[in-house]
Coordinates of C-alpha atoms in Angstrom, one line a residue:
Chain A
X28 CA 33.2 -72.2 -26.3
X29 CA 32.4 -75.8 -25.0
X30 CA 29.3 -74.4 -23.5
X31 CA 26.2 -71.7 -25.3
X32 CA 25.9 -70.0 -21.9
X33 CA 29.5 -69.2 -21.6
X34 CA 29.1 -66.3 -23.8
X35 CA 26.8 -64.2 -21.0
X36 CA 30.7 -62.9 -19.9
X37 CA 30.8 -60.9 -22.8
X38 CA 28.4 -57.9 -22.1
X39 CA 29.8 -58.0 -18.8
X40 CA 33.4 -57.4 -19.6
X41 CA 32.0 -54.9 -21.5
X42 CA 31.2 -52.6 -19.0
X43 CA 33.7 -53.7 -17.1
X44 CA 36.3 -52.8 -20.1
X45 CA 34.1 -48.9 -20.4
X46 CA 34.6 -49.1 -16.6
X47 CA 38.1 -49.5 -17.1
X48 CA 38.5 -46.4 -19.6
X49 CA 37.2 -44.3 -17.4
X50 CA 38.8 -45.7 -14.3
X51 CA 41.8 -44.3 -15.8
X52 CA 39.5 -40.8 -17.2
X53 CA 39.3 -40.3 -13.0
X54 CA 42.1 -41.5 -12.6
X55 CA 43.4 -38.8 -15.4
X56 CA 42.1 -35.8 -13.7
X57 CA 43.2 -36.5 -9.9
X58 CA 46.3 -37.0 -10.9
X59 CA 46.5 -33.7 -13.0
X60 CA 45.5 -32.1 -10.2
X61 CA 48.6 -32.6 -7.9
X62 CA 50.1 -31.4 -10.8
X63 CA 48.5 -28.2 -11.6
X64 CA 46.4 -27.6 -8.3
X65 CA 44.2 -25.5 -10.0
X66 CA 42.6 -27.9 -11.6
X67 CA 39.2 -28.6 -12.5
X68 CA 39.1 -27.3 -8.6
X69 CA 35.8 -25.8 -9.3
X70 CA 33.9 -28.3 -11.3
X71 CA 35.3 -31.5 -10.0
X72 CA 37.1 -31.1 -6.1
X73 CA 39.7 -33.5 -6.1
X74 CA 37.8 -35.4 -3.0
X75 CA 35.5 -36.5 -6.2
X76 CA 37.9 -37.5 -8.2
X77 CA 39.9 -39.7 -5.9
X78 CA 36.2 -41.3 -4.8
X79 CA 35.3 -42.2 -8.7
X80 CA 39.0 -44.1 -9.4
X81 CA 39.0 -45.9 -6.5
X82 CA 34.8 -46.1 -6.9
X83 CA 35.2 -47.3 -10.6
X84 CA 38.1 -49.9 -9.8
X85 CA 36.3 -51.9 -7.4
X86 CA 33.3 -51.8 -9.4
X87 CA 34.7 -52.7 -12.5
X88 CA 36.5 -56.0 -10.8
X89 CA 33.5 -56.5 -8.9
X90 CA 32.2 -57.1 -12.7
X91 CA 35.5 -58.7 -14.4
X92 CA 34.3 -61.0 -11.7
X93 CA 31.2 -61.7 -12.4
X94 CA 31.8 -62.1 -16.0
X95 CA 35.0 -64.8 -15.2
X96 CA 32.2 -66.4 -12.8
X97 CA 29.7 -66.7 -15.1
X98 CA 32.9 -68.3 -18.0
X99 CA 34.0 -70.3 -16.3
X100 CA 31.4 -71.9 -14.4
X101 CA 29.8 -74.4 -17.3
X102 CA 33.7 -75.4 -18.4
X103 CA 34.1 -76.8 -14.5
X104 CA 30.5 -77.2 -13.9
X105 CA 29.5 -79.4 -17.1
X106 CA 26.4 -77.1 -17.2
X107 CA 24.7 -74.4 -18.3
X108 CA 24.3 -71.4 -16.5
X109 CA 21.1 -71.4 -13.8
X110 CA 19.4 -68.6 -15.5
X111 CA 21.2 -66.4 -18.3
X112 CA 18.2 -64.1 -17.4
X113 CA 19.0 -64.2 -14.1
X114 CA 22.2 -63.3 -14.9
X115 CA 21.8 -60.5 -18.0
X116 CA 19.3 -58.9 -14.8
X117 CA 21.4 -58.5 -12.2
X118 CA 24.8 -57.1 -14.2
X119 CA 21.7 -54.4 -15.5
X120 CA 20.9 -53.9 -11.3
X121 CA 24.6 -53.2 -10.7
X122 CA 25.2 -51.2 -14.0
X123 CA 22.2 -49.2 -12.5
X124 CA 23.9 -49.1 -8.6
X125 CA 27.6 -48.0 -9.4
X126 CA 26.1 -45.9 -12.3
X127 CA 23.9 -43.7 -9.5
X128 CA 26.5 -44.2 -7.0
X129 CA 29.1 -42.8 -9.6
X130 CA 26.6 -39.7 -10.6
X131 CA 26.1 -38.5 -7.4
X132 CA 29.0 -38.3 -6.1
X133 CA 29.8 -35.1 -8.5
X134 CA 26.8 -33.2 -7.0
X135 CA 28.0 -34.1 -3.2
X136 CA 25.9 -37.3 -3.0
X137 CA 28.0 -40.0 -0.5
X138 CA 28.3 -41.8 2.9
X139 CA 31.7 -40.3 2.8
X140 CA 33.3 -43.4 4.4
X141 CA 36.6 -44.8 2.1
X142 CA 35.8 -47.0 -0.3
X143 CA 31.9 -47.3 0.8
X144 CA 31.2 -43.7 -0.4
X145 CA 27.9 -45.9 -2.0
X146 CA 24.7 -44.1 -0.9
X147 CA 22.3 -47.0 1.1
X148 CA 20.5 -47.3 -1.2
X149 CA 23.3 -47.8 -4.3
X150 CA 24.6 -50.0 -1.3
X151 CA 21.5 -51.7 -1.1
X152 CA 21.3 -52.3 -4.9
X153 CA 24.4 -53.7 -5.1
X154 CA 23.4 -56.7 -2.0
X155 CA 21.0 -57.7 -3.7
X156 CA 22.2 -57.3 -7.4
X157 CA 25.7 -60.1 -5.3
X158 CA 23.1 -62.0 -4.4
X159 CA 21.2 -62.7 -7.4
X160 CA 25.4 -63.9 -8.6
X161 CA 25.6 -65.6 -6.1
X162 CA 22.7 -67.9 -6.4
X163 CA 23.0 -68.2 -9.8
X164 CA 25.9 -69.5 -10.3
X165 CA 25.8 -71.6 -6.7
X166 CA 22.9 -73.2 -8.6
X167 CA 25.2 -73.9 -11.9
X168 CA 27.3 -75.3 -10.0
X169 CA 25.6 -77.8 -7.6
X170 CA 23.4 -79.5 -10.0
X171 CA 27.5 -79.9 -12.2
X172 CA 30.3 -81.2 -11.3
X173 CA 32.6 -79.7 -8.5
X174 CA 36.8 -79.2 -8.8
X175 CA 38.4 -77.3 -6.8
X176 CA 38.4 -74.5 -8.9
X177 CA 34.6 -73.6 -8.8
X178 CA 34.7 -75.0 -5.4
X179 CA 37.1 -72.5 -3.6
X180 CA 36.2 -69.2 -6.4
X181 CA 32.4 -70.0 -4.9
X182 CA 33.9 -69.7 -1.0
X183 CA 36.1 -66.5 -2.1
X184 CA 32.4 -64.2 -4.1
X185 CA 30.4 -65.9 -1.2
X186 CA 33.2 -64.8 2.1
X187 CA 33.9 -61.5 0.1
X188 CA 29.8 -61.0 -0.8
X189 CA 30.1 -61.2 3.7
X190 CA 32.3 -59.6 5.2
X191 CA 31.4 -56.9 2.7
X192 CA 27.9 -56.8 5.0
X193 CA 30.0 -55.0 7.3
X194 CA 29.7 -51.6 4.7
X195 CA 26.5 -51.8 6.9
X196 CA 27.5 -50.6 9.6
X197 CA 29.2 -47.6 10.7
X198 CA 30.2 -46.7 14.4
X199 CA 30.2 -43.6 15.8
X200 CA 33.4 -44.2 17.3
X201 CA 36.3 -42.8 14.6
X202 CA 39.1 -46.0 16.2
X203 CA 35.7 -48.6 16.1
X204 CA 34.9 -47.6 13.0
X205 CA 38.8 -48.3 11.9
X206 CA 38.3 -51.0 12.8
X207 CA 35.7 -53.0 12.2
X208 CA 35.6 -51.0 8.4
X209 CA 39.2 -53.0 7.7
X210 CA 36.6 -56.0 8.3
X211 CA 36.1 -55.5 4.4
X212 CA 38.5 -54.2 2.4
X213 CA 42.0 -55.6 3.9
X214 CA 39.4 -59.4 3.9
X215 CA 38.6 -58.6 0.2
X216 CA 41.8 -57.7 -0.9
X217 CA 44.5 -59.8 1.0
X218 CA 42.1 -62.5 1.8
X219 CA 38.7 -63.4 -0.1
X220 CA 40.1 -61.7 -3.3
X221 CA 43.2 -64.1 -3.3
X222 CA 40.7 -67.2 -3.6
X223 CA 39.9 -65.4 -6.2
X224 CA 43.1 -64.8 -7.9
X225 CA 44.3 -68.1 -7.1
X226 CA 41.5 -69.6 -8.8
X227 CA 41.0 -67.7 -11.2
X228 CA 44.9 -68.4 -12.5
X229 CA 44.4 -72.2 -12.2
X230 CA 42.3 -71.7 -14.5
X231 CA 44.5 -70.4 -16.9
X232 CA 46.6 -72.8 -16.4
X233 CA 45.4 -75.9 -16.0
X234 CA 43.5 -75.0 -20.0
X235 CA 46.7 -72.6 -21.6
X236 CA 49.6 -75.6 -20.4
X237 CA 48.2 -78.7 -20.4
X238 CA 48.9 -79.8 -16.6
X239 CA 47.3 -82.8 -15.0
X240 CA 44.2 -80.6 -12.8
X241 CA 44.9 -83.1 -9.9
X242 CA 48.6 -81.6 -9.6
X243 CA 47.2 -77.8 -10.6
X244 CA 44.3 -77.7 -7.5
X245 CA 46.6 -79.9 -5.5
X246 CA 48.9 -76.2 -5.3
X247 CA 45.3 -74.5 -5.5
X248 CA 44.9 -75.1 -1.8
X249 CA 48.3 -75.2 -1.0
X250 CA 48.3 -71.3 -2.3
X251 CA 44.4 -69.9 -0.8
X252 CA 45.5 -71.6 2.9
X253 CA 48.4 -69.2 3.5
X254 CA 47.2 -66.6 1.6
X255 CA 44.1 -67.1 5.1
X256 CA 46.7 -68.0 7.4
X257 CA 48.4 -65.1 7.3
X258 CA 45.7 -62.1 5.7
X259 CA 43.6 -62.6 8.3
X260 CA 46.0 -61.5 10.9
X261 CA 48.5 -59.9 9.4
X262 CA 45.5 -57.5 9.0
X263 CA 47.1 -56.7 12.1
X264 CA 49.5 -54.1 9.9
X265 CA 46.5 -51.9 9.6
X266 CA 45.8 -51.2 13.5
X267 CA 48.9 -49.9 14.4
X268 CA 47.9 -46.6 14.7
X269 CA 43.9 -46.2 15.4
X270 CA 43.5 -46.8 18.7
X271 CA 43.6 -50.7 18.6
X272 CA 45.7 -52.4 22.2
X273 CA 49.9 -53.3 21.6
X274 CA 49.9 -55.9 20.5
X275 CA 49.1 -55.7 17.0
X276 CA 51.9 -54.7 16.6
X277 CA 54.2 -58.0 17.2
X278 CA 50.4 -59.9 14.8
X279 CA 50.6 -57.4 12.1
X280 CA 54.1 -57.5 11.3
X281 CA 54.6 -61.6 11.6
X282 CA 51.6 -62.2 10.0
X283 CA 52.1 -59.8 7.3
X284 CA 55.2 -60.4 6.5
X285 CA 53.9 -64.2 6.3
X286 CA 52.0 -62.8 3.5
X287 CA 54.4 -62.7 0.9
X288 CA 54.6 -66.4 1.0
X289 CA 51.6 -67.2 -0.5
X290 CA 52.7 -64.1 -3.5
X291 CA 55.6 -65.9 -4.3
X292 CA 54.1 -69.3 -4.5
X293 CA 51.7 -67.8 -6.7
X294 CA 55.1 -66.9 -8.7
X295 CA 56.6 -70.5 -9.4
X296 CA 53.5 -71.9 -8.7
X297 CA 53.1 -70.5 -12.1
X298 CA 56.1 -70.3 -14.0
X299 CA 56.6 -73.6 -12.4
X300 CA 53.0 -74.8 -15.0
X301 CA 54.2 -72.2 -18.0
X302 CA 57.3 -74.6 -17.6
X303 CA 55.9 -78.0 -17.0
X304 CA 53.5 -77.9 -19.3
X305 CA 52.8 -79.9 -22.7
X306 CA 50.6 -78.1 -24.5
X307 CA 51.7 -75.2 -26.7
X308 CA 48.0 -73.3 -26.4
X309 CA 47.5 -70.6 -29.8
X310 CA 46.8 -67.6 -26.6
X311 CA 50.1 -66.7 -26.1
X312 CA 48.8 -63.5 -24.9
X313 CA 46.1 -64.5 -21.9
X314 CA 49.5 -66.7 -21.3
X315 CA 51.4 -62.8 -20.4
X316 CA 48.6 -62.0 -18.7
X317 CA 48.5 -64.6 -16.6
X318 CA 52.4 -64.9 -16.1
X319 CA 53.4 -61.4 -15.7
X320 CA 50.2 -61.4 -13.2
X321 CA 51.6 -63.2 -10.6
X322 CA 55.0 -61.9 -10.8
X323 CA 53.7 -58.2 -10.4
X324 CA 51.8 -59.4 -7.7
X325 CA 54.2 -60.6 -6.5
X326 CA 56.2 -57.5 -6.2
X327 CA 53.3 -55.2 -5.8
X328 CA 51.7 -56.7 -2.9
X329 CA 54.0 -59.2 -1.8
X330 CA 57.8 -56.3 -1.7
X331 CA 56.3 -53.0 -1.9
X332 CA 53.2 -54.7 1.2
X333 CA 56.8 -56.0 3.0
X334 CA 58.0 -52.8 2.4
X335 CA 56.8 -50.6 5.0
X336 CA 54.9 -53.4 6.6
X337 CA 56.9 -53.7 9.4
X338 CA 55.0 -51.7 12.5
X339 CA 58.0 -49.8 13.2
X340 CA 59.3 -48.3 9.8
X341 CA 55.2 -48.3 9.0
X342 CA 54.7 -45.3 11.9
X343 CA 57.3 -43.1 10.0
X344 CA 56.0 -44.4 6.2
X345 CA 51.9 -44.5 7.3
X346 CA 50.2 -42.7 5.1
X347 CA 52.5 -41.4 3.1
X348 CA 52.8 -42.2 -0.6
X349 CA 54.8 -45.3 -0.5
X350 CA 51.3 -46.5 0.3
X351 CA 50.4 -44.9 -3.0
X352 CA 52.6 -47.6 -4.5
X353 CA 52.0 -50.7 -2.9
X354 CA 48.9 -49.7 -3.8
X355 CA 48.8 -48.9 -7.2
X356 CA 50.9 -52.1 -8.3
X357 CA 49.5 -54.7 -5.5
X358 CA 45.9 -54.1 -7.5
X359 CA 47.5 -53.4 -10.8
X360 CA 49.0 -56.4 -11.0
X361 CA 47.0 -58.7 -8.9
X362 CA 43.6 -58.1 -9.9
X363 CA 42.8 -56.1 -13.0
X364 CA 45.6 -58.2 -14.9
X365 CA 44.8 -60.7 -14.4
X366 CA 40.6 -59.5 -15.6
X367 CA 42.4 -58.3 -18.5
X368 CA 43.1 -61.9 -18.5
X369 CA 40.9 -63.7 -18.6
X370 CA 39.2 -61.1 -20.9
X371 CA 42.3 -62.0 -23.4
X372 CA 41.1 -65.4 -23.0
X373 CA 37.9 -65.7 -22.8
X374 CA 37.1 -63.1 -25.9
X375 CA 38.6 -64.9 -29.1
X376 CA 36.8 -68.4 -27.6
X377 CA 33.6 -66.6 -27.0
X378 CA 33.7 -65.3 -30.8
X379 CA 34.1 -68.5 -31.9
X380 CA 38.1 -67.1 -33.9
X381 CA 41.2 -67.9 -33.3
X382 CA 43.3 -66.2 -30.9
X383 CA 43.3 -62.5 -32.9
X384 CA 45.4 -59.2 -32.3
X385 CA 47.4 -60.5 -30.4
X386 CA 51.2 -58.5 -30.6
X387 CA 48.4 -55.8 -30.4
X388 CA 46.9 -56.8 -26.9
X389 CA 51.1 -57.8 -25.9
X390 CA 51.9 -54.5 -26.4
X391 CA 48.8 -53.0 -25.1
X392 CA 50.0 -56.0 -21.8
X393 CA 54.0 -54.2 -22.3
X394 CA 53.1 -50.4 -22.8
X395 CA 51.0 -50.7 -19.2
X396 CA 52.6 -53.1 -16.9
X397 CA 56.0 -50.8 -17.8
X398 CA 54.0 -47.6 -17.2
X399 CA 51.8 -48.7 -14.5
X400 CA 56.1 -49.9 -12.4
X401 CA 57.0 -46.4 -13.9
X402 CA 54.4 -45.3 -12.0
X403 CA 55.0 -46.7 -8.7
X404 CA 59.0 -46.1 -8.9
X405 CA 58.0 -42.5 -9.2
X406 CA 55.0 -42.5 -6.1
X407 CA 57.8 -44.7 -3.7
X408 CA 60.6 -41.4 -4.8
X409 CA 58.2 -39.5 -3.2
X410 CA 57.6 -41.4 -0.8
X411 CA 60.8 -42.0 0.9
X412 CA 60.6 -38.2 0.3
X413 CA 58.4 -36.9 2.1
X414 CA 58.7 -39.9 4.0
X415 CA 62.3 -37.8 5.8
X416 CA 61.8 -35.0 4.9
X417 CA 58.2 -35.0 7.4
X418 CA 58.3 -37.7 9.5
X419 CA 61.8 -37.6 9.8
X420 CA 62.3 -33.9 10.1
X421 CA 59.4 -32.1 10.5
X422 CA 58.8 -30.6 8.1
X423 CA 54.9 -29.2 7.0
X424 CA 53.0 -31.3 4.3
X425 CA 52.0 -28.3 2.1
X426 CA 56.1 -27.4 2.4
X427 CA 57.5 -31.0 1.8
X428 CA 53.8 -31.7 -1.8
X429 CA 56.1 -28.9 -2.5
X430 CA 59.0 -30.3 -3.4
X431 CA 57.6 -33.6 -5.1
X432 CA 56.0 -31.9 -7.5
X433 CA 58.9 -33.7 -10.1
X434 CA 57.4 -37.0 -9.1
X435 CA 54.1 -35.8 -10.1
X436 CA 54.7 -35.0 -13.7
X437 CA 56.4 -38.6 -14.4
X438 CA 53.2 -39.9 -12.4
X439 CA 50.5 -37.7 -14.6
X440 CA 53.2 -38.4 -17.4
X441 CA 52.6 -42.0 -17.2
X442 CA 48.6 -41.8 -16.5
X443 CA 48.7 -40.6 -19.7
X444 CA 51.1 -45.0 -21.3
X445 CA 49.0 -46.3 -18.7
X446 CA 45.3 -44.8 -21.0
X447 CA 46.5 -45.4 -24.5
X448 CA 47.2 -48.5 -23.0
X449 CA 43.6 -49.5 -22.0
X450 CA 42.1 -47.9 -25.1
X451 CA 44.9 -50.7 -27.7
X452 CA 43.4 -53.4 -25.3
X453 CA 40.3 -53.0 -25.4
X454 CA 40.5 -52.2 -28.7
X455 CA 42.7 -55.6 -30.0
X456 CA 40.2 -57.4 -27.5
X457 CA 37.0 -56.4 -29.0
X458 CA 37.8 -54.8 -32.8
X459 CA 37.2 -56.4 -36.2
X460 CA 39.4 -59.9 -36.2
X461 CA 42.7 -59.7 -37.8
X462 CA 44.1 -63.3 -39.3
X463 CA 47.1 -64.0 -37.3
X464 CA 47.5 -67.5 -36.8
X465 CA 50.6 -68.4 -34.8
X466 CA 53.3 -70.7 -35.7
X467 CA 51.8 -72.7 -33.4
X468 CA 48.7 -73.6 -35.2
X469 CA 50.3 -74.1 -37.9
X470 CA 52.3 -76.6 -36.3
X471 CA 49.9 -78.2 -33.8
X472 CA 46.6 -77.8 -35.3
X473 CA 45.3 -80.4 -33.5
X474 CA 45.5 -79.0 -30.3
X475 CA 44.1 -75.5 -31.1
X476 CA 40.6 -77.4 -32.5
X477 CA 40.5 -78.7 -29.3
X478 CA 40.3 -76.3 -27.1
Chain B
X16 CA 55.5 -79.6 -3.3
X17 CA 55.5 -82.3 -1.5
X18 CA 55.5 -86.4 -3.5
X19 CA 52.8 -86.5 0.7
X20 CA 50.9 -84.2 0.2
X21 CA 47.1 -85.3 -1.6
X22 CA 44.9 -82.9 -2.8
X23 CA 42.2 -83.8 0.1
X24 CA 44.8 -83.4 2.5
X25 CA 46.1 -79.9 1.1
X26 CA 41.9 -79.3 0.8
X27 CA 41.0 -80.1 4.7
X28 CA 44.6 -78.6 6.4
X29 CA 43.3 -75.5 4.3
X30 CA 39.4 -75.2 5.2
X31 CA 40.4 -76.2 9.3
X32 CA 43.5 -73.8 8.8
X33 CA 42.0 -70.8 8.0
X34 CA 38.4 -71.5 10.5
X35 CA 41.6 -71.6 13.2
X36 CA 43.2 -68.3 12.0
X37 CA 40.0 -66.7 12.0
X38 CA 38.1 -67.4 15.4
X39 CA 41.3 -66.8 16.4
X40 CA 41.1 -63.1 14.1
X41 CA 37.8 -62.7 15.7
X42 CA 38.2 -63.0 19.0
X43 CA 42.1 -60.7 19.1
X44 CA 39.0 -58.3 16.8
X45 CA 36.6 -58.6 19.7
X46 CA 39.0 -57.5 22.2
X47 CA 40.3 -54.8 20.6
X48 CA 36.8 -53.2 20.5
X49 CA 35.9 -53.4 23.6
X50 CA 39.5 -52.0 24.0
X51 CA 38.7 -48.9 22.4
X52 CA 34.9 -48.6 23.8
X53 CA 37.0 -49.0 27.4
X54 CA 40.3 -47.7 27.0
X55 CA 41.8 -45.8 24.2
X56 CA 39.2 -43.6 23.4
X57 CA 37.4 -40.7 25.1
X58 CA 33.4 -41.2 26.2
X59 CA 31.6 -39.1 23.2
X60 CA 29.5 -35.2 23.6
X61 CA 26.3 -35.9 21.1
X62 CA 28.1 -32.9 18.8
X63 CA 31.5 -35.7 18.4
X64 CA 29.0 -38.0 17.1
X65 CA 27.4 -35.2 14.9
X66 CA 31.2 -33.4 13.8
X67 CA 31.9 -37.9 12.5
X68 CA 29.1 -36.9 10.5
X69 CA 29.6 -33.4 9.0
X70 CA 33.2 -35.0 8.0
X71 CA 31.9 -37.3 6.8
X72 CA 28.8 -35.7 4.6
X73 CA 31.3 -33.7 3.2
X74 CA 34.1 -36.2 2.3
X75 CA 37.1 -35.0 4.1
X76 CA 38.9 -38.7 3.9
X77 CA 39.1 -38.3 -0.6
X78 CA 41.0 -35.3 0.3
X79 CA 43.3 -35.5 3.9
X80 CA 43.9 -38.9 5.6
X81 CA 42.5 -39.2 9.3
X82 CA 45.1 -41.5 11.4
X83 CA 47.0 -41.8 8.1
X84 CA 43.9 -43.6 6.0
X85 CA 42.6 -41.7 3.8
X86 CA 43.9 -39.7 0.7
X87 CA 46.9 -38.1 0.0
X88 CA 46.6 -34.9 -1.4
X89 CA 46.2 -32.9 2.1
X90 CA 47.3 -32.9 5.0
X91 CA 47.2 -35.6 8.3
X92 CA 44.1 -34.2 10.5
X93 CA 44.5 -37.0 13.2
X94 CA 46.2 -34.5 15.0
X95 CA 45.7 -31.3 13.5
X96 CA 44.4 -30.1 17.4
X97 CA 47.9 -30.9 18.4
X98 CA 49.3 -28.6 15.1
X99 CA 46.9 -25.4 15.4
X100 CA 47.5 -25.1 19.6
X101 CA 45.2 -26.9 20.8
X102 CA 46.3 -28.2 24.4
X103 CA 47.5 -24.9 25.4
X104 CA 44.8 -22.4 23.6
X105 CA 41.9 -24.3 23.1
X106 CA 40.1 -20.7 22.6
X107 CA 42.4 -19.9 19.3
X108 CA 43.3 -23.5 17.9
X109 CA 39.0 -23.7 17.6
X110 CA 38.8 -20.2 16.0
X111 CA 42.0 -20.5 13.6
X112 CA 39.7 -24.1 12.6
X113 CA 36.5 -22.6 12.1
X114 CA 39.3 -20.0 10.1
X115 CA 41.0 -21.2 8.5
X116 CA 37.6 -23.6 7.4
X117 CA 36.3 -20.8 6.1
X118 CA 38.5 -19.4 4.1
X119 CA 38.5 -22.1 1.4
X120 CA 39.4 -22.6 -0.9
X121 CA 42.6 -19.4 -0.7
X122 CA 42.6 -18.9 -4.7
X123 CA 46.4 -19.2 -3.9
X124 CA 48.3 -19.8 -7.0
X125 CA 50.9 -22.9 -7.2
X126 CA 48.4 -24.4 -4.3
X127 CA 46.1 -27.1 -3.6
X128 CA 42.5 -25.5 -3.5
X129 CA 40.0 -26.7 -0.8
X130 CA 36.6 -27.1 -1.5
X131 CA 34.1 -24.6 -0.3
X132 CA 32.1 -26.4 2.5
X133 CA 28.8 -24.5 4.1
X134 CA 29.2 -25.5 7.3
X135 CA 26.3 -23.7 9.4
X136 CA 27.8 -22.9 13.4
X137 CA 26.9 -25.6 15.1
X138 CA 28.0 -27.9 12.7
X139 CA 32.0 -25.9 12.8
X140 CA 31.5 -26.9 16.7
X141 CA 30.9 -30.2 16.1
X142 CA 33.1 -31.4 13.4
X143 CA 35.8 -29.0 15.3
X144 CA 34.7 -31.0 18.8
X145 CA 35.1 -34.0 16.4
X146 CA 39.1 -33.0 15.6
X147 CA 39.5 -32.0 19.4
X148 CA 37.8 -36.3 20.6
X149 CA 40.0 -37.9 18.0
X150 CA 43.4 -35.8 18.8
X151 CA 42.9 -37.6 22.1
X152 CA 42.5 -41.6 20.8
X153 CA 45.5 -43.5 22.1
X154 CA 47.1 -43.8 18.7
X155 CA 50.5 -45.0 20.3
X156 CA 52.5 -42.1 20.6
X157 CA 51.4 -42.1 16.4
X158 CA 52.1 -39.5 14.2
X159 CA 55.6 -39.2 15.1
X160 CA 56.2 -35.1 15.0
X161 CA 53.2 -33.0 14.4
X162 CA 53.4 -32.2 11.6
X163 CA 51.5 -35.3 10.5

């Protein structure tokens, strides 16, 4: 850690991890209701646990992105954070907005629109906090060096804020509501968040592989270009059945097929740079998360997305457990693994020790990733059975669900493993450091010191 | 990587191309907006508008799907009007929907439970109007089966 204010990231990472753990708790409650239908059905009906599960995901990822930005911005801009105090204050506001929304859900207070359930006051506070964050980080960048990494990152974060403004527009016409709702929900996760993802991956690769910045930054522009060229019109795959014109079927099918390409490019990019890299970075765990992120994002977002994105397939699979399978692996691979990777990379430096508890951290990686894969398979099988029975044979929804119990039990089991792995991860980064000088550190002390 | 592609060229392609695709997407969305208002949806009564609000107030979307979007815990609602026979017997469908919602939670063993929602008569009428209106949206023949 070269700059003192990089430690601003620490409370962001701590809060993000606390909310990550909480997200898994609500996920387990929701998964339990699939297996034991009466589980907490009075105290916390499914709609509340599910709202909490999805909202926490978004909130902790955003906090993770903010922490990552505060961590890397001083190094990229070669300039201390503009105002650390503002950063802490803006985090406090964001935490109040998030926690307040979460508590209000338990009392049935929400706006009742999927992912945008936050009460109005919470939405306003989130907007204010995010603008303060953008001001603070943009000022840091403007006063310092502008690299492709921090430019693309800031562009992604600013656009996320701009598209968030559609959260304040709720037309009475349900079809219009859906049309514009996707301007946040799709354009975030399959558009501007990919800018954030690609630039953070680029940063990690520059730091850990030692490959020349010029090469990585050129790749970065190519990848984010592909992401937006395909992702914007790729929104069309959500416009098939909501009352929009028929031309979205060919447009959505073609462009969402192309959406696989940037994810494929990211895998090739990450592994090629790893192979090409001269440096043997001591933080093996962070490298593992980085490569894992690119690979699982390709499968979860790319392959599992493509599986049901063509309109004539989506006609049958739309809104079944196939969608749930894709959603879980895509979010995990693209964004969860990314933030966990950044935290794994940054925490030893923030704490000013050698990479520590690496073995535990890598166990957390393998257990969590395997469990998420298994969850994806169970939900995929459930979705295929559901599609056939319900959409082809025309069986009643609840009768079909009764056939899927085995899959839902297995999914609940994998959720427990994800929870265990998350606790291992949190312990590995925040608990007392255990000396684990790896072989490469002994051989190349100069490089470790250079970091 | 093509040797000929410089970083500056890659950057310009990214900014220029993204702007092009954004403008194209915005234009098509604007057209879709007018298409929805004028062609694919019916005019809305005040009751339908209130009904959407009732739908949101009870967070229905985090169990049900509507037009295939939402949660996957409970049946699709976009075509519930068709499923309850509303096209042949609107009064019957209306009574059945109301009776069904008022009977929740059923407490039936092994069956997922819909929470009890405190919905008064006016809101119940509005909610059902909203469901009937939603069923009339031209969704390109989706869902493939009345089962939803």
